[in-house]
Amino acid sequence: MSKGLLFVLSGPSGVGKGTVCSALRTRMPELIYSVSATTRQPRAGEVDGVNYFFKSHEQFQEMILNDRLLEHAEYVGNFYGTPRDFVEDTLNAGNDIFLEIEVQGALKVMEKFPEGVFIFLTPPSFEELEQRLHGRGTETVDTIMNRMTVAADELELMKHYDYSVVNDEIDLACMRIQSIIVAEHCKITK
Amino acid sequence: MSKGLLFVLSGPSGVGKGTVCSALRTRMPELIYSVSATTRQPRAGEVDGVNYFFKSHEQFQEMILNDRLLEHAEYVGNFYGTPRDFVEDTLNAGNDIFLEIEVQGALKVMEKFPEGVFIFLTPPSFEELEQRLHGRGTETVDTIMNRMTVAADELELMKHYDYSVVNDEIDLACMRIQSIIVAEHCKITK
């Protein structure tokens, strides 16, 4: 039995990672998604091991110390991370695993798991990204300007990835990602 | 405008290269196929530049000397080869080009054009390949045994290729090749 592959989908804020991921879940229901560990409290209906692996601050720190997280970050007082065991167990069982993550997190995963396949989702143009960030309608001009600067910096990091996929249309973006998954399984390892 | 890519489909005799190629032509009518040069006489209905580039022996020798062929071989007294100009002109115009070729020819193309994408079509199993060679029904046992030995040697050469595609079902094999074409266009050049 051949080992599975880790696919990492990343890209700047506002590019549509979440939307593409949801569409991909519908098209490829068999694909297993990485489950994050977090120190935040479970919300009503959230199931441990399905939505998140819920951890105490002590447990989370121990995971960091024992190198059991491929990456982690703090967000409004809570920690979030990608458990290495869940990824490795899935791969060893011969299944692929899919991880959707911010650019900085993806770069950390790249360091710890260089054999992963790293896909960068790009906007059709920088103007289009600006439109989308405005489109949310909830942010001030300052916030949007700040996000655009961050996005420009993140686009610079694309060169570290294996593939870039333009998110011009969700169906096309999904088709490209599915093609990358199929092609990677046909690759001859050198 | 980005340059096109050269895709080379190869594999042992009897694996079904021709059948897969025909199916692919129907599915991807926009894909341009490499046109071979040959010294053999045109048959009724064959058009120069469409079926083949028809050349005299002198013209063919000149193409070899001037390195205008990516590979060439002799077959029952006639020469056949892959003209470099047709490949390069197609790529420079921003179009992909597809080349179906025997294993030995593909290895020569690999030397002269390493930036090509080399796909090896494999039988589902060695037994299946033997079945298919028998299935033609026109060869002696000796011929088949000889072909099996050649096929075994050719399977050894798969490691030099970029991708392997199993020809278990024509539709699946075509889908995999189409995925490779899409994925290669998403690749980030390092």
Tab-separated table of C-alpha atoms in Angstrom:
chain	number	residue	atom	x	y	z
A	1	MET	CA	0.000	0.000	0.000
A	2	SER	CA	1.365	3.403	-0.927
A	3	LYS	CA	1.508	6.249	1.584
A	4	GLY	CA	-0.865	9.179	1.241
A	5	LEU	CA	0.194	12.723	0.388
A	6	LEU	CA	-0.189	15.944	2.379
A	7	PHE	CA	-1.689	18.788	0.334
A	8	VAL	CA	-1.474	22.285	1.798
A	9	LEU	CA	-3.727	25.013	0.387
A	10	SER	CA	-2.705	28.521	1.313
A	11	GLY	CA	-2.822	32.076	-0.009
A	12	PRO	CA	-3.375	35.674	1.071
A	13	SER	CA	-6.326	36.744	3.172
A	14	GLY	CA	-9.376	37.425	1.002
A	15	VAL	CA	-8.337	35.158	-1.855
A	16	GLY	CA	-11.146	32.696	-1.135
A	17	LYS	CA	-9.376	29.731	0.508
A	18	GLY	CA	-12.428	28.855	2.618
A	19	THR	CA	-14.871	29.011	-0.301
A	20	VAL	CA	-12.641	26.875	-2.526
A	21	CYS	CA	-12.164	24.382	0.319
A	22	SER	CA	-15.913	24.033	0.873
A	23	ALA	CA	-16.481	23.460	-2.859
A	24	LEU	CA	-13.699	20.873	-2.855
A	25	ARG	CA	-15.302	19.029	0.086
A	26	THR	CA	-18.483	18.629	-1.978
A	27	ARG	CA	-16.565	17.431	-5.030
A	28	MET	CA	-14.208	15.103	-3.158
A	29	PRO	CA	-16.124	13.826	-0.105
A	30	GLU	CA	-13.487	11.112	0.421
A	31	LEU	CA	-10.688	13.638	1.045
A	32	ILE	CA	-9.633	13.858	4.701
A	33	TYR	CA	-9.059	17.328	6.137
A	34	SER	CA	-6.579	18.142	8.852
A	35	VAL	CA	-8.207	18.819	12.254
A	36	SER	CA	-6.603	21.648	14.271
A	37	ALA	CA	-5.793	21.565	17.956
A	38	THR	CA	-6.983	24.589	19.970
A	39	THR	CA	-7.077	25.875	23.510
A	40	ARG	CA	-10.338	27.734	22.987
A	41	GLN	CA	-13.551	26.438	24.558
A	42	PRO	CA	-15.762	24.204	22.414
A	43	ARG	CA	-18.898	25.929	21.134
A	44	ALA	CA	-22.315	24.295	21.204
A	45	GLY	CA	-22.376	21.315	18.840
A	46	GLU	CA	-18.609	21.164	18.271
A	47	VAL	CA	-17.182	17.659	18.620
A	48	ASP	CA	-13.665	16.900	19.876
A	49	GLY	CA	-11.618	15.259	17.117
A	50	VAL	CA	-14.062	16.383	14.423
A	51	ASN	CA	-14.188	20.209	14.530
A	52	TYR	CA	-11.056	20.574	16.667
A	53	PHE	CA	-8.927	18.670	19.102
A	54	PHE	CA	-9.739	20.628	22.284
A	55	LYS	CA	-6.703	20.976	24.547
A	56	SER	CA	-5.875	22.707	27.834
A	57	HIS	CA	-3.085	25.298	27.783
A	58	GLU	CA	-0.845	22.740	29.531
A	59	GLN	CA	-1.570	20.042	26.958
A	60	PHE	CA	-0.954	22.507	24.116
A	61	GLN	CA	2.396	23.618	25.582
A	62	GLU	CA	3.400	19.975	25.937
A	63	MET	CA	2.563	19.358	22.248
A	64	ILE	CA	4.803	22.299	21.285
A	65	LEU	CA	7.668	21.053	23.491
A	66	ASN	CA	7.419	17.490	22.109
A	67	ASP	CA	7.302	18.736	18.510
A	68	ARG	CA	3.778	17.334	18.025
A	69	LEU	CA	2.598	20.404	16.066
A	70	LEU	CA	3.584	21.153	12.457
A	71	GLU	CA	2.803	24.823	13.160
A	72	HIS	CA	0.950	26.895	15.732
A	73	ALA	CA	-0.155	30.464	16.288
A	74	GLU	CA	-1.949	32.569	18.881
A	75	TYR	CA	-5.179	34.345	17.979
A	76	VAL	CA	-7.078	36.555	20.451
A	77	GLY	CA	-5.684	34.779	23.479
A	78	ASN	CA	-6.160	31.225	22.206
A	79	PHE	CA	-3.706	28.855	20.565
A	80	TYR	CA	-4.328	26.982	17.336
A	81	GLY	CA	-2.072	24.402	15.712
A	82	THR	CA	-1.782	21.464	13.308
A	83	PRO	CA	-1.209	18.155	15.143
A	84	ARG	CA	1.555	16.131	13.530
A	85	ASP	CA	0.094	12.774	14.697
A	86	PHE	CA	-3.238	13.199	12.916
A	87	VAL	CA	-1.406	14.089	9.683
A	88	GLU	CA	1.091	11.216	9.945
A	89	ASP	CA	-1.490	8.604	11.003
A	90	THR	CA	-3.674	9.529	8.022
A	91	LEU	CA	-0.721	9.337	5.589
A	92	ASN	CA	0.499	6.023	7.044
A	93	ALA	CA	-2.987	4.566	6.572
A	94	GLY	CA	-2.530	5.301	2.849
A	95	ASN	CA	-4.876	8.306	2.740
A	96	ASP	CA	-4.239	11.842	1.533
A	97	ILE	CA	-4.766	14.714	3.938
A	98	PHE	CA	-5.705	18.269	3.039
A	99	LEU	CA	-4.737	21.316	5.077
A	100	GLU	CA	-6.090	24.845	4.543
A	101	ILE	CA	-3.930	27.409	6.297
A	102	GLU	CA	-2.626	30.991	6.312
A	103	VAL	CA	0.624	31.768	4.468
A	104	GLN	CA	2.799	32.078	7.588
A	105	GLY	CA	1.545	28.739	8.928
A	106	ALA	CA	2.147	27.037	5.568
A	107	LEU	CA	5.775	28.186	5.594
A	108	LYS	CA	6.242	26.588	9.023
A	109	VAL	CA	4.654	23.329	7.784
A	110	MET	CA	7.058	23.486	4.806
A	111	GLU	CA	10.010	23.453	7.221
A	112	LYS	CA	8.751	20.484	9.234
A	113	PHE	CA	7.167	18.576	6.368
A	114	PRO	CA	8.981	19.432	3.115
A	115	GLU	CA	7.544	16.323	1.379
A	116	GLY	CA	4.109	18.007	1.438
A	117	VAL	CA	2.589	19.458	-1.746
A	118	PHE	CA	2.177	23.223	-1.305
A	119	ILE	CA	-0.489	25.001	-3.350
A	120	PHE	CA	-0.779	28.797	-3.383
A	121	LEU	CA	-4.208	30.210	-4.228
A	122	THR	CA	-3.852	33.552	-6.031
A	123	PRO	CA	-6.356	36.262	-6.949
A	124	PRO	CA	-6.854	36.813	-10.714
A	125	SER	CA	-5.268	40.236	-10.119
A	126	PHE	CA	-4.221	42.473	-7.258
A	127	GLU	CA	-7.152	44.812	-8.081
A	128	GLU	CA	-9.540	41.890	-7.768
A	129	LEU	CA	-8.175	41.103	-4.296
A	130	GLU	CA	-8.710	44.735	-3.250
A	131	GLN	CA	-12.306	44.497	-4.523
A	132	ARG	CA	-12.900	41.357	-2.498
A	133	LEU	CA	-11.494	42.878	0.692
A	134	HIS	CA	-13.721	45.950	0.178
A	135	GLY	CA	-16.619	43.657	-0.646
A	136	ARG	CA	-16.796	42.349	2.882
A	137	GLY	CA	-18.071	45.833	3.770
A	138	THR	CA	-17.203	45.594	7.438
A	139	GLU	CA	-13.697	47.049	7.479
A	140	THR	CA	-12.347	50.598	7.579
A	141	VAL	CA	-10.140	51.951	4.787
A	142	ASP	CA	-7.118	51.691	7.120
A	143	THR	CA	-7.789	48.016	7.787
A	144	ILE	CA	-8.120	47.323	4.060
A	145	MET	CA	-4.912	49.238	3.247
A	146	ASN	CA	-3.138	47.240	5.919
A	147	ARG	CA	-4.503	43.958	4.550
A	148	MET	CA	-3.399	44.909	1.031
A	149	THR	CA	0.165	45.466	2.287
A	150	VAL	CA	0.124	42.095	4.030
A	151	ALA	CA	-1.314	40.458	0.872
A	152	ALA	CA	1.434	42.008	-1.278
A	153	ASP	CA	4.055	40.617	1.101
A	154	GLU	CA	2.371	37.219	1.042
A	155	LEU	CA	2.249	37.115	-2.777
A	156	GLU	CA	6.037	37.488	-2.624
A	157	LEU	CA	6.177	34.188	-0.700
A	158	MET	CA	4.467	32.268	-3.525
A	159	LYS	CA	7.858	31.307	-4.962
A	160	HIS	CA	8.404	28.873	-2.083
A	161	TYR	CA	5.346	26.840	-3.081
A	162	ASP	CA	5.068	23.949	-5.555
A	163	TYR	CA	1.952	25.130	-7.425
A	164	SER	CA	-0.062	28.291	-7.910
A	165	VAL	CA	-3.774	28.106	-8.645
A	166	VAL	CA	-5.685	31.179	-9.830
A	167	ASN	CA	-9.057	31.565	-8.122
A	168	ASP	CA	-10.829	33.167	-11.097
A	169	GLU	CA	-13.818	30.805	-10.861
A	170	ILE	CA	-14.414	28.397	-7.987
A	171	ASP	CA	-15.139	25.462	-10.333
A	172	LEU	CA	-11.946	26.080	-12.299
A	173	ALA	CA	-9.863	26.485	-9.137
A	174	CYS	CA	-11.274	23.188	-7.779
A	175	MET	CA	-10.603	21.416	-11.090
A	176	ARG	CA	-6.976	22.615	-10.982
A	177	ILE	CA	-6.505	21.434	-7.384
A	178	GLN	CA	-8.057	18.050	-8.208
A	179	SER	CA	-5.708	17.785	-11.205
A	180	ILE	CA	-2.722	18.507	-8.954
A	181	ILE	CA	-3.850	15.743	-6.570
A	182	VAL	CA	-4.190	13.211	-9.428
A	183	ALA	CA	-0.900	14.266	-11.060
A	184	GLU	CA	1.050	14.089	-7.786
A	185	HIS	CA	-0.038	10.459	-7.421
A	186	CYS	CA	1.296	9.719	-10.921
A	187	LYS	CA	4.685	11.313	-10.168
A	188	ILE	CA	7.708	9.029	-10.338
A	189	THR	CA	9.781	9.537	-7.187
A	190	LYS	CA	13.440	10.113	-8.029
B	1	MET	CA	2.304	35.181	-23.000
B	2	SER	CA	3.675	32.032	-21.388
B	3	LYS	CA	5.458	29.362	-23.411
B	4	GLY	CA	3.755	26.043	-24.084
B	5	LEU	CA	4.915	22.716	-22.700
B	6	LEU	CA	6.071	19.575	-24.492
B	7	PHE	CA	4.337	16.403	-23.247
B	8	VAL	CA	5.828	13.079	-24.294
B	9	LEU	CA	3.709	9.926	-23.967
B	10	SER	CA	5.657	6.702	-24.168
B	11	GLY	CA	5.583	3.134	-22.889
B	12	PRO	CA	6.244	-0.454	-23.943
B	13	SER	CA	4.824	-1.953	-27.127
B	14	GLY	CA	1.293	-3.266	-26.569
B	15	VAL	CA	0.480	-0.964	-23.656
B	16	GLY	CA	-2.071	0.999	-25.695
B	17	LYS	CA	-0.301	4.304	-26.465
B	18	GLY	CA	-2.142	4.704	-29.775
B	19	THR	CA	-5.580	3.978	-28.319
B	20	VAL	CA	-5.052	6.374	-25.411
B	21	CYS	CA	-3.764	9.039	-27.809
B	22	SER	CA	-6.849	8.736	-30.053
B	23	ALA	CA	-9.149	9.034	-27.044
B	24	LEU	CA	-7.193	12.074	-25.874
B	25	ARG	CA	-7.574	13.734	-29.291
B	26	THR	CA	-11.349	13.475	-28.942
B	27	ARG	CA	-11.305	14.848	-25.393
B	28	MET	CA	-8.806	17.644	-26.072
B	29	PRO	CA	-9.280	18.691	-29.716
B	30	GLU	CA	-7.257	21.864	-29.079
B	31	LEU	CA	-4.076	19.915	-28.239
B	32	ILE	CA	-1.439	20.046	-30.986
B	33	TYR	CA	0.345	16.800	-31.842
B	34	SER	CA	3.906	16.552	-33.070
B	35	VAL	CA	4.188	15.757	-36.800
B	36	SER	CA	7.013	13.353	-37.723
B	37	ALA	CA	9.408	13.734	-40.614
B	38	THR	CA	9.831	10.644	-42.809
B	39	THR	CA	11.632	9.503	-45.951
B	40	ARG	CA	8.875	7.075	-46.888
B	41	GLN	CA	6.580	7.834	-49.827
B	42	PRO	CA	3.264	9.538	-49.034
B	43	ARG	CA	0.256	7.214	-49.264
B	44	ALA	CA	-2.975	8.216	-50.984
B	45	GLY	CA	-4.651	11.022	-49.058
B	46	GLU	CA	-1.659	11.821	-46.836
B	47	VAL	CA	-0.900	15.536	-46.637
B	48	ASP	CA	2.602	16.979	-46.164
B	49	GLY	CA	2.808	18.850	-42.852
B	50	VAL	CA	-0.347	17.169	-41.539
B	51	ASN	CA	0.281	13.402	-41.518
B	52	TYR	CA	4.048	13.705	-41.957
B	53	PHE	CA	6.684	16.061	-43.214
B	54	PHE	CA	7.809	14.140	-46.320
B	55	LYS	CA	11.555	14.446	-46.913
B	56	SER	CA	14.099	13.041	-49.361
B	57	HIS	CA	16.960	10.994	-47.906
B	58	GLU	CA	19.256	13.977	-48.525
B	59	GLN	CA	16.948	16.394	-46.708
B	60	PHE	CA	16.624	13.961	-43.798
B	61	GLN	CA	20.420	13.529	-43.500
B	62	GLU	CA	20.777	17.296	-43.506
B	63	MET	CA	18.250	17.606	-40.663
B	64	ILE	CA	20.278	15.073	-38.641
B	65	LEU	CA	23.554	16.911	-39.315
B	66	ASN	CA	22.066	20.295	-38.401
B	67	ASP	CA	20.536	18.896	-35.187
B	68	ARG	CA	16.991	19.627	-36.464
B	69	LEU	CA	15.616	16.316	-35.136
B	70	LEU	CA	14.941	15.588	-31.444
B	71	GLU	CA	15.259	11.876	-32.250
B	72	HIS	CA	15.197	9.637	-35.311
B	73	ALA	CA	15.154	5.939	-36.152
B	74	GLU	CA	15.160	3.651	-39.180
B	75	TYR	CA	12.255	1.292	-39.777
B	76	VAL	CA	12.155	-1.130	-42.728
B	77	GLY	CA	14.440	1.033	-44.842
B	78	ASN	CA	12.778	4.374	-44.113
B	79	PHE	CA	13.738	7.073	-41.663
B	80	TYR	CA	11.371	8.652	-39.160
B	81	GLY	CA	12.130	11.532	-36.791
B	82	THR	CA	10.733	14.354	-34.651
B	83	PRO	CA	11.472	17.791	-36.163
B	84	ARG	CA	12.765	20.209	-33.549
B	85	ASP	CA	11.438	23.295	-35.407
B	86	PHE	CA	7.783	22.194	-35.358
B	87	VAL	CA	8.050	21.511	-31.600
B	88	GLU	CA	9.830	24.793	-30.813
B	89	ASP	CA	7.601	26.945	-33.042
B	90	THR	CA	4.489	25.498	-31.386
B	91	LEU	CA	5.910	26.116	-27.876
B	92	ASN	CA	7.050	29.649	-28.744
B	93	ALA	CA	3.538	30.444	-30.000
B	94	GLY	CA	2.344	29.638	-26.455
B	95	ASN	CA	0.798	26.265	-27.307
B	96	ASP	CA	1.431	22.846	-25.791
B	97	ILE	CA	2.595	20.038	-28.038
B	98	PHE	CA	1.997	16.328	-27.519
B	99	LEU	CA	4.329	13.596	-28.744
B	100	GLU	CA	3.546	9.849	-28.739
B	101	ILE	CA	6.686	7.807	-29.174
B	102	GLU	CA	8.472	4.512	-28.441
B	103	VAL	CA	10.590	4.255	-25.274
B	104	GLN	CA	13.985	4.483	-27.008
B	105	GLY	CA	12.899	7.589	-28.929
B	106	ALA	CA	11.570	9.224	-25.752
B	107	LEU	CA	14.941	8.752	-24.045
B	108	LYS	CA	16.639	10.569	-26.931
B	109	VAL	CA	14.093	13.420	-26.721
B	110	MET	CA	14.845	13.570	-22.962
B	111	GLU	CA	18.524	14.247	-23.733
B	112	LYS	CA	17.819	17.032	-26.237
B	113	PHE	CA	14.766	18.479	-24.523
B	114	PRO	CA	14.988	17.816	-20.767
B	115	GLU	CA	12.400	20.536	-20.030
B	116	GLY	CA	9.732	18.256	-21.589
B	117	VAL	CA	7.226	16.425	-19.403
B	118	PHE	CA	7.740	12.679	-19.815
B	119	ILE	CA	4.807	10.353	-19.151
B	120	PHE	CA	5.214	6.572	-19.097
B	121	LEU	CA	2.093	4.533	-19.863
B	122	THR	CA	2.167	1.234	-17.961
B	123	PRO	CA	0.048	-1.909	-18.184
B	124	PRO	CA	-2.024	-2.725	-15.063
B	125	SER	CA	0.265	-5.767	-14.699
B	126	PHE	CA	2.885	-7.657	-16.659
B	127	GLU	CA	0.377	-10.527	-17.181
B	128	GLU	CA	-2.077	-8.057	-18.692
B	129	LEU	CA	0.579	-6.884	-21.168
B	130	GLU	CA	1.241	-10.502	-22.205
B	131	GLN	CA	-2.519	-10.968	-22.736
B	132	ARG	CA	-2.647	-7.889	-24.931
B	133	LEU	CA	0.319	-8.979	-27.052
B	134	HIS	CA	-1.330	-12.420	-27.483
B	135	GLY	CA	-4.642	-10.715	-28.178
B	136	ARG	CA	-3.383	-9.283	-31.448
B	137	GLY	CA	-3.488	-12.895	-32.654
B	138	THR	CA	-1.095	-12.332	-35.523
B	139	GLU	CA	2.242	-13.144	-33.900
B	140	THR	CA	4.106	-16.391	-33.223
B	141	VAL	CA	4.971	-17.472	-29.674
B	142	ASP	CA	8.626	-16.586	-30.330
B	143	THR	CA	7.708	-13.049	-31.406
B	144	ILE	CA	5.575	-12.607	-28.302
B	145	MET	CA	8.328	-13.940	-25.997
B	146	ASN	CA	10.761	-11.552	-27.641
B	147	ARG	CA	8.365	-8.625	-27.205
B	148	MET	CA	7.857	-9.508	-23.538
B	149	THR	CA	11.623	-9.386	-22.962
B	150	VAL	CA	11.805	-5.998	-24.682
B	151	ALA	CA	8.804	-4.791	-22.635
B	152	ALA	CA	10.459	-5.931	-19.376
B	153	ASP	CA	13.605	-3.979	-20.322
B	154	GLU	CA	11.495	-0.940	-21.217
B	155	LEU	CA	9.611	-1.034	-17.894
B	156	GLU	CA	13.038	-0.722	-16.253
B	157	LEU	CA	13.458	2.631	-18.022
B	158	MET	CA	10.326	4.109	-16.395
B	159	LYS	CA	12.445	5.591	-13.593
B	160	HIS	CA	13.815	8.203	-16.002
B	161	TYR	CA	10.323	9.606	-16.627
B	162	ASP	CA	8.423	12.282	-14.693
B	163	TYR	CA	5.075	10.490	-14.414
B	164	SER	CA	3.660	6.990	-14.772
B	165	VAL	CA	0.054	6.477	-15.838
B	166	VAL	CA	-1.602	3.067	-15.536
B	167	ASN	CA	-3.665	2.164	-18.598
B	168	ASP	CA	-6.288	0.142	-16.704
B	169	GLU	CA	-9.207	1.932	-18.390
B	170	ILE	CA	-8.843	4.327	-21.320
B	171	ASP	CA	-11.073	6.964	-19.702
B	172	LEU	CA	-9.094	6.858	-16.464
B	173	ALA	CA	-5.746	6.971	-18.286
B	174	CYS	CA	-6.942	10.012	-20.284
B	175	MET	CA	-8.187	11.726	-17.115
B	176	ARG	CA	-4.772	11.197	-15.493
B	177	ILE	CA	-2.916	12.608	-18.513
B	178	GLN	CA	-5.268	15.617	-18.646
B	179	SER	CA	-4.641	16.166	-14.917
B	180	ILE	CA	-0.883	16.090	-15.510
B	181	ILE	CA	-1.257	18.707	-18.263
B	182	VAL	CA	-3.314	21.008	-16.000
B	183	ALA	CA	-1.019	20.490	-12.991
B	184	GLU	CA	2.152	21.158	-14.994
B	185	HIS	CA	0.715	24.548	-15.990
B	186	CYS	CA	0.148	25.367	-12.294
B	187	LYS	CA	3.720	24.429	-11.335
B	188	ILE	CA	5.860	27.217	-9.900
B	189	THR	CA	9.201	27.240	-11.716
B	190	LYS	CA	12.087	27.275	-9.237
